[in-house]
């Protein structure tokens, strides 16, 4: 089983839609969780951290489910500019090496 | 402007010709890392550094070297590049172990 798994997509949604991605992780000792956004051929950029209590930033909501070992990202009222690949990142307790998922592709169309 | 810079951005070279990719950050971050990104494999960490003169291997260190003589710089060295090192390389820095800022990337082709 891969350490961090994401559905590669693409998720193809119309503007204004709500879309959600999940990311599962295998290391139950993982302590840090993040979502990054990566545009085509560009560098990844931190979108948001995922806390045990969840995290909301405008149209974006991230949640952590430790019991089932997954994190989620919800995007409300999708914009064309949200089209990108969303990377899930997990870091285990005491480790300096983060594990990146392969990313989920989102395409928002008019 | 807070940023991570990498040079060169694009490089085509031949097998065995030593090369260095530079990375510099102006945010006074202690942590710096190098990653490679390959289709279908995602980002994988090559080396990381917790501070000056402190470096350690990531997931895929074979064929690479790094040094951290100054806090702002973290060059990646390929002593004898091979075609399987053709990839997109990213340098990153962070104040803690997390929330990394990435450079713009270096696209390397080894013939």
PDB file of C-alpha atoms in Angstrom:
ATOM      1  CA  UNK A   1       0.000   0.000   0.000  1.00  0.00           C
ATOM      2  CA  UNK A   2       1.364   3.409  -0.961  1.00  0.00           C
ATOM      3  CA  UNK A   3       2.038   5.746   1.947  1.00  0.00           C
ATOM      4  CA  UNK A   4      -0.107   8.589   0.643  1.00  0.00           C
ATOM      5  CA  UNK A   5      -2.780   7.973  -1.953  1.00  0.00           C
ATOM      6  CA  UNK A   6      -4.871  10.367  -3.974  1.00  0.00           C
ATOM      7  CA  UNK A   7      -7.350   9.890  -6.782  1.00  0.00           C
ATOM      8  CA  UNK A   8      -5.509  11.404  -9.767  1.00  0.00           C
ATOM      9  CA  UNK A   9      -8.771  12.557 -11.385  1.00  0.00           C
ATOM     10  CA  UNK A  10      -9.259  14.682 -13.333  1.00  0.00           C
ATOM     11  CA  UNK A  11     -12.243  16.089 -11.564  1.00  0.00           C
ATOM     12  CA  UNK A  12     -14.102  18.067 -14.197  1.00  0.00           C
ATOM     13  CA  UNK A  13     -16.630  20.486 -12.648  1.00  0.00           C
ATOM     14  CA  UNK A  14     -18.560  23.577 -13.738  1.00  0.00           C
ATOM     15  CA  UNK A  15     -17.970  26.989 -12.234  1.00  0.00           C
ATOM     16  CA  UNK A  16     -19.833  27.381  -8.979  1.00  0.00           C
ATOM     17  CA  UNK A  17     -19.780  23.692  -8.120  1.00  0.00           C
ATOM     18  CA  UNK A  18     -18.623  22.209  -4.854  1.00  0.00           C
ATOM     19  CA  UNK A  19     -15.924  19.567  -5.144  1.00  0.00           C
ATOM     20  CA  UNK A  20     -14.144  17.430  -2.574  1.00  0.00           C
ATOM     21  CA  UNK A  21     -10.932  15.431  -2.654  1.00  0.00           C
ATOM     22  CA  UNK A  22      -9.720  12.823  -0.229  1.00  0.00           C
ATOM     23  CA  UNK A  23      -6.224  11.673   0.564  1.00  0.00           C
ATOM     24  CA  UNK A  24      -5.471   8.514   2.543  1.00  0.00           C
ATOM     25  CA  UNK A  25      -2.275   7.856   4.463  1.00  0.00           C
ATOM     26  CA  UNK A  26      -0.877   4.633   5.845  1.00  0.00           C
ATOM     27  CA  UNK A  27       1.320   5.785   8.739  1.00  0.00           C
ATOM     28  CA  UNK A  28      -0.877   6.087  11.801  1.00  0.00           C
ATOM     29  CA  UNK A  29       1.893   8.059  13.565  1.00  0.00           C
ATOM     30  CA  UNK A  30       1.644  10.884  11.026  1.00  0.00           C
ATOM     31  CA  UNK A  31       1.396  14.256  12.691  1.00  0.00           C
ATOM     32  CA  UNK A  32       1.470  16.968  10.049  1.00  0.00           C
ATOM     33  CA  UNK A  33      -0.875  17.301   7.113  1.00  0.00           C
ATOM     34  CA  UNK A  34      -1.047  19.838   4.318  1.00  0.00           C
ATOM     35  CA  UNK A  35      -2.640  20.625   1.004  1.00  0.00           C
ATOM     36  CA  UNK A  36      -0.522  22.235  -1.698  1.00  0.00           C
ATOM     37  CA  UNK A  37      -1.639  23.541  -5.045  1.00  0.00           C
ATOM     38  CA  UNK A  38       0.471  23.097  -8.165  1.00  0.00           C
ATOM     39  CA  UNK A  39      -0.241  24.762 -11.480  1.00  0.00           C
ATOM     40  CA  UNK A  40       1.042  23.127 -14.647  1.00  0.00           C
ATOM     41  CA  UNK A  41       4.864  23.197 -14.782  1.00  0.00           C
ATOM     42  CA  UNK A  42       5.016  25.519 -11.773  1.00  0.00           C
ATOM     43  CA  UNK A  43       6.192  25.085  -8.217  1.00  0.00           C
ATOM     44  CA  UNK A  44       3.857  23.743  -5.509  1.00  0.00           C
ATOM     45  CA  UNK A  45       2.411  26.385  -3.217  1.00  0.00           C
ATOM     46  CA  UNK A  46       1.026  25.819   0.236  1.00  0.00           C
ATOM     47  CA  UNK A  47      -2.749  26.034   0.200  1.00  0.00           C
ATOM     48  CA  UNK A  48      -3.490  25.194   3.797  1.00  0.00           C
ATOM     49  CA  UNK A  49      -2.449  23.191   6.797  1.00  0.00           C
ATOM     50  CA  UNK A  50      -4.840  20.567   8.153  1.00  0.00           C
ATOM     51  CA  UNK A  51      -5.408  20.609  11.872  1.00  0.00           C
ATOM     52  CA  UNK A  52      -7.186  18.050  14.017  1.00  0.00           C
ATOM     53  CA  UNK A  53     -10.022  20.526  14.454  1.00  0.00           C
ATOM     54  CA  UNK A  54     -10.229  21.199  10.736  1.00  0.00           C
ATOM     55  CA  UNK A  55      -9.302  24.367   8.922  1.00  0.00           C
ATOM     56  CA  UNK A  56     -11.303  26.789   6.805  1.00  0.00           C
ATOM     57  CA  UNK A  57      -9.987  29.552   4.568  1.00  0.00           C
ATOM     58  CA  UNK A  58     -12.629  31.271   2.497  1.00  0.00           C
ATOM     59  CA  UNK A  59     -14.016  28.762   0.015  1.00  0.00           C
ATOM     60  CA  UNK A  60     -11.607  26.049   1.116  1.00  0.00           C
ATOM     61  CA  UNK A  61     -12.134  23.645   4.005  1.00  0.00           C
ATOM     62  CA  UNK A  62      -9.708  20.946   5.078  1.00  0.00           C
ATOM     63  CA  UNK A  63     -10.504  18.158   7.497  1.00  0.00           C
ATOM     64  CA  UNK A  64      -8.566  15.367   9.167  1.00  0.00           C
ATOM     65  CA  UNK A  65     -10.025  11.996  10.076  1.00  0.00           C
ATOM     66  CA  UNK A  66      -7.447  10.172  12.165  1.00  0.00           C
ATOM     67  CA  UNK A  67      -9.607   7.113  12.772  1.00  0.00           C
ATOM     68  CA  UNK A  68      -9.921   6.392   9.066  1.00  0.00           C
ATOM     69  CA  UNK A  69      -6.531   7.939   8.227  1.00  0.00           C
ATOM     70  CA  UNK A  70      -7.513  10.412   5.591  1.00  0.00           C
ATOM     71  CA  UNK A  71      -7.625  14.131   5.011  1.00  0.00           C
ATOM     72  CA  UNK A  72     -10.046  15.960   2.782  1.00  0.00           C
ATOM     73  CA  UNK A  73     -10.225  19.226   0.882  1.00  0.00           C
ATOM     74  CA  UNK A  74     -13.546  20.834   0.046  1.00  0.00           C
ATOM     75  CA  UNK A  75     -13.771  23.673  -2.451  1.00  0.00           C
ATOM     76  CA  UNK A  76     -17.020  25.612  -2.592  1.00  0.00           C
ATOM     77  CA  UNK A  77     -18.167  27.881  -5.420  1.00  0.00           C
ATOM     78  CA  UNK A  78     -15.388  26.699  -7.759  1.00  0.00           C
ATOM     79  CA  UNK A  79     -13.680  29.313  -9.924  1.00  0.00           C
ATOM     80  CA  UNK A  80     -11.897  28.831 -13.240  1.00  0.00           C
ATOM     81  CA  UNK A  81      -8.717  29.845 -11.420  1.00  0.00           C
ATOM     82  CA  UNK A  82      -9.056  26.862  -9.083  1.00  0.00           C
ATOM     83  CA  UNK A  83      -8.017  24.588 -11.966  1.00  0.00           C
ATOM     84  CA  UNK A  84      -4.773  22.984 -10.811  1.00  0.00           C
ATOM     85  CA  UNK A  85      -3.346  19.849  -9.260  1.00  0.00           C
ATOM     86  CA  UNK A  86      -3.853  19.518  -5.512  1.00  0.00           C
ATOM     87  CA  UNK A  87      -1.131  17.715  -3.599  1.00  0.00           C
ATOM     88  CA  UNK A  88      -1.653  16.060  -0.252  1.00  0.00           C
ATOM     89  CA  UNK A  89       1.401  16.065   2.045  1.00  0.00           C
ATOM     90  CA  UNK A  90       1.856  13.993   5.184  1.00  0.00           C
ATOM     91  CA  UNK A  91       4.760  13.957   7.602  1.00  0.00           C
ATOM     92  CA  UNK A  92       5.249  11.282  10.223  1.00  0.00           C
ATOM     93  CA  UNK A  93       6.026  12.026  13.833  1.00  0.00           C
ATOM     94  CA  UNK A  94       9.743  12.715  14.309  1.00  0.00           C
ATOM     95  CA  UNK A  95      10.481  12.479  10.599  1.00  0.00           C
ATOM     96  CA  UNK A  96      11.901  15.316   8.574  1.00  0.00           C
ATOM     97  CA  UNK A  97      10.843  13.732   5.334  1.00  0.00           C
ATOM     98  CA  UNK A  98       7.374  14.668   4.101  1.00  0.00           C
ATOM     99  CA  UNK A  99       5.536  12.290   1.801  1.00  0.00           C
ATOM    100  CA  UNK A 100       3.730  13.824  -1.126  1.00  0.00           C
ATOM    101  CA  UNK A 101       0.753  12.292  -2.812  1.00  0.00           C
ATOM    102  CA  UNK A 102       0.788  12.184  -6.598  1.00  0.00           C
ATOM    103  CA  UNK A 103      -1.885  14.846  -6.766  1.00  0.00           C
ATOM    104  CA  UNK A 104      -5.492  15.233  -7.848  1.00  0.00           C
ATOM    105  CA  UNK A 105      -6.192  17.203 -10.995  1.00  0.00           C
ATOM    106  CA  UNK A 106      -9.102  19.654 -10.943  1.00  0.00           C
ATOM    107  CA  UNK A 107     -10.513  21.260 -14.069  1.00  0.00           C
ATOM    108  CA  UNK A 108     -13.149  23.930 -13.618  1.00  0.00           C
ATOM    109  CA  UNK A 109     -14.985  24.790 -16.834  1.00  0.00           C
ATOM    110  CA  UNK A 110     -17.326  27.677 -17.693  1.00  0.00           C
TER     111      UNK A 110
ATOM    112  CA  UNK B   1      10.170  40.036  -1.880  1.00  0.00           C
ATOM    113  CA  UNK B   2      10.424  36.727  -0.050  1.00  0.00           C
ATOM    114  CA  UNK B   3      11.534  34.075  -2.496  1.00  0.00           C
ATOM    115  CA  UNK B   4      13.488  30.971  -3.317  1.00  0.00           C
ATOM    116  CA  UNK B   5      15.556  31.200  -6.476  1.00  0.00           C
ATOM    117  CA  UNK B   6      17.078  28.405  -8.517  1.00  0.00           C
ATOM    118  CA  UNK B   7      19.570  28.455 -11.352  1.00  0.00           C
ATOM    119  CA  UNK B   8      19.608  27.389 -14.044  1.00  0.00           C
ATOM    120  CA  UNK B   9      15.913  27.018 -14.818  1.00  0.00           C
ATOM    121  CA  UNK B  10      16.581  24.734 -17.781  1.00  0.00           C
ATOM    122  CA  UNK B  11      19.609  22.589 -18.472  1.00  0.00           C
ATOM    123  CA  UNK B  12      20.452  20.000 -21.101  1.00  0.00           C
ATOM    124  CA  UNK B  13      23.670  18.127 -20.476  1.00  0.00           C
ATOM    125  CA  UNK B  14      25.389  14.859 -21.303  1.00  0.00           C
ATOM    126  CA  UNK B  15      26.048  11.785 -19.214  1.00  0.00           C
ATOM    127  CA  UNK B  16      28.963  12.165 -16.821  1.00  0.00           C
ATOM    128  CA  UNK B  17      29.405  15.929 -17.005  1.00  0.00           C
ATOM    129  CA  UNK B  18      29.351  17.302 -13.483  1.00  0.00           C
ATOM    130  CA  UNK B  19      26.771  19.990 -12.806  1.00  0.00           C
ATOM    131  CA  UNK B  20      25.515  22.144  -9.962  1.00  0.00           C
ATOM    132  CA  UNK B  21      22.051  23.596  -9.505  1.00  0.00           C
ATOM    133  CA  UNK B  22      22.060  26.553  -7.151  1.00  0.00           C
ATOM    134  CA  UNK B  23      19.332  27.408  -4.662  1.00  0.00           C
ATOM    135  CA  UNK B  24      19.095  30.546  -2.579  1.00  0.00           C
ATOM    136  CA  UNK B  25      16.465  31.866  -0.166  1.00  0.00           C
ATOM    137  CA  UNK B  26      16.127  35.311   1.384  1.00  0.00           C
ATOM    138  CA  UNK B  27      13.766  34.436   4.247  1.00  0.00           C
ATOM    139  CA  UNK B  28      16.405  33.383   6.782  1.00  0.00           C
ATOM    140  CA  UNK B  29      14.853  29.908   6.893  1.00  0.00           C
ATOM    141  CA  UNK B  30      16.735  27.158   8.680  1.00  0.00           C
ATOM    142  CA  UNK B  31      15.266  24.234   6.737  1.00  0.00           C
ATOM    143  CA  UNK B  32      16.016  23.660   3.073  1.00  0.00           C
ATOM    144  CA  UNK B  33      15.292  20.682   0.854  1.00  0.00           C
ATOM    145  CA  UNK B  34      15.697  19.362  -2.652  1.00  0.00           C
ATOM    146  CA  UNK B  35      12.996  17.389  -4.452  1.00  0.00           C
ATOM    147  CA  UNK B  36      12.606  15.776  -7.813  1.00  0.00           C
ATOM    148  CA  UNK B  37       9.275  15.416  -9.540  1.00  0.00           C
ATOM    149  CA  UNK B  38       8.660  12.728 -12.118  1.00  0.00           C
ATOM    150  CA  UNK B  39       5.440  11.867 -13.965  1.00  0.00           C
ATOM    151  CA  UNK B  40       3.420   9.316 -12.048  1.00  0.00           C
ATOM    152  CA  UNK B  41       5.736   9.415  -9.040  1.00  0.00           C
ATOM    153  CA  UNK B  42       5.027  12.739  -7.416  1.00  0.00           C
ATOM    154  CA  UNK B  43       7.539  14.786  -5.472  1.00  0.00           C
ATOM    155  CA  UNK B  44      10.316  12.873  -3.738  1.00  0.00           C
ATOM    156  CA  UNK B  45      12.808  14.395  -1.343  1.00  0.00           C
ATOM    157  CA  UNK B  46      16.477  14.034  -2.296  1.00  0.00           C
ATOM    158  CA  UNK B  47      18.268  15.749   0.600  1.00  0.00           C
ATOM    159  CA  UNK B  48      17.388  18.149   3.342  1.00  0.00           C
ATOM    160  CA  UNK B  49      19.254  20.464   5.665  1.00  0.00           C
ATOM    161  CA  UNK B  50      18.225  21.590   9.115  1.00  0.00           C
ATOM    162  CA  UNK B  51      20.844  24.315   9.354  1.00  0.00           C
ATOM    163  CA  UNK B  52      24.331  25.313   8.239  1.00  0.00           C
ATOM    164  CA  UNK B  53      26.618  22.282   7.917  1.00  0.00           C
ATOM    165  CA  UNK B  54      23.735  19.923   8.802  1.00  0.00           C
ATOM    166  CA  UNK B  55      22.442  17.807   5.923  1.00  0.00           C
ATOM    167  CA  UNK B  56      20.745  14.431   5.659  1.00  0.00           C
ATOM    168  CA  UNK B  57      19.427  12.046   3.052  1.00  0.00           C
ATOM    169  CA  UNK B  58      15.863  12.060   1.883  1.00  0.00           C
ATOM    170  CA  UNK B  59      14.112   9.263   0.032  1.00  0.00           C
ATOM    171  CA  UNK B  60      16.199   9.275  -3.156  1.00  0.00           C
ATOM    172  CA  UNK B  61      19.745  10.561  -2.426  1.00  0.00           C
ATOM    173  CA  UNK B  62      21.704   8.250  -4.745  1.00  0.00           C
ATOM    174  CA  UNK B  63      23.708  10.137  -7.346  1.00  0.00           C
ATOM    175  CA  UNK B  64      23.358  13.515  -5.627  1.00  0.00           C
ATOM    176  CA  UNK B  65      25.379  15.615  -3.214  1.00  0.00           C
ATOM    177  CA  UNK B  66      24.525  18.784  -1.324  1.00  0.00           C
ATOM    178  CA  UNK B  67      26.271  21.289   0.872  1.00  0.00           C
ATOM    179  CA  UNK B  68      25.091  23.963   3.290  1.00  0.00           C
ATOM    180  CA  UNK B  69      27.946  26.342   3.971  1.00  0.00           C
ATOM    181  CA  UNK B  70      25.715  29.382   4.310  1.00  0.00           C
ATOM    182  CA  UNK B  71      22.198  29.604   5.620  1.00  0.00           C
ATOM    183  CA  UNK B  72      20.764  31.070   2.435  1.00  0.00           C
ATOM    184  CA  UNK B  73      22.324  28.667  -0.093  1.00  0.00           C
ATOM    185  CA  UNK B  74      21.788  24.969  -0.669  1.00  0.00           C
ATOM    186  CA  UNK B  75      23.320  23.784  -3.964  1.00  0.00           C
ATOM    187  CA  UNK B  76      22.539  20.400  -5.494  1.00  0.00           C
ATOM    188  CA  UNK B  77      25.482  18.660  -7.129  1.00  0.00           C
ATOM    189  CA  UNK B  78      25.358  15.855  -9.672  1.00  0.00           C
ATOM    190  CA  UNK B  79      28.902  14.522  -9.894  1.00  0.00           C
ATOM    191  CA  UNK B  80      28.222  12.180 -12.824  1.00  0.00           C
ATOM    192  CA  UNK B  81      24.721  12.714 -14.178  1.00  0.00           C
ATOM    193  CA  UNK B  82      22.910   9.840 -15.852  1.00  0.00           C
ATOM    194  CA  UNK B  83      19.765   9.804 -18.006  1.00  0.00           C
ATOM    195  CA  UNK B  84      17.643   8.533 -15.092  1.00  0.00           C
ATOM    196  CA  UNK B  85      18.305  11.848 -13.369  1.00  0.00           C
ATOM    197  CA  UNK B  86      16.356  13.647 -16.057  1.00  0.00           C
ATOM    198  CA  UNK B  87      13.640  15.304 -14.021  1.00  0.00           C
ATOM    199  CA  UNK B  88      12.093  18.498 -12.692  1.00  0.00           C
ATOM    200  CA  UNK B  89      13.930  19.626  -9.569  1.00  0.00           C
ATOM    201  CA  UNK B  90      12.586  21.880  -6.847  1.00  0.00           C
ATOM    202  CA  UNK B  91      14.393  23.517  -3.977  1.00  0.00           C
ATOM    203  CA  UNK B  92      12.333  24.465  -0.918  1.00  0.00           C
ATOM    204  CA  UNK B  93      12.872  26.313   2.329  1.00  0.00           C
ATOM    205  CA  UNK B  94      10.866  26.594   5.511  1.00  0.00           C
ATOM    206  CA  UNK B  95      11.082  28.174   8.932  1.00  0.00           C
ATOM    207  CA  UNK B  96       9.981  24.912  10.529  1.00  0.00           C
ATOM    208  CA  UNK B  97       9.933  21.402   9.055  1.00  0.00           C
ATOM    209  CA  UNK B  98       6.653  22.178   7.391  1.00  0.00           C
ATOM    210  CA  UNK B  99       4.947  24.859   5.301  1.00  0.00           C
ATOM    211  CA  UNK B 100       7.579  24.899   2.628  1.00  0.00           C
ATOM    212  CA  UNK B 101       8.245  27.610   0.058  1.00  0.00           C
ATOM    213  CA  UNK B 102       9.343  26.183  -3.266  1.00  0.00           C
ATOM    214  CA  UNK B 103      11.613  27.634  -5.896  1.00  0.00           C
ATOM    215  CA  UNK B 104      10.451  27.867  -9.528  1.00  0.00           C
ATOM    216  CA  UNK B 105      12.038  24.568 -10.530  1.00  0.00           C
ATOM    217  CA  UNK B 106      14.903  23.412 -12.723  1.00  0.00           C
ATOM    218  CA  UNK B 107      14.130  21.199 -15.672  1.00  0.00           C
ATOM    219  CA  UNK B 108      17.133  18.945 -16.257  1.00  0.00           C
ATOM    220  CA  UNK B 109      17.666  16.692 -19.249  1.00  0.00           C
ATOM    221  CA  UNK B 110      20.616  14.284 -19.273  1.00  0.00           C
ATOM    222  CA  UNK B 111      21.395  12.812 -22.678  1.00  0.00           C
TER     223      UNK B 111
END
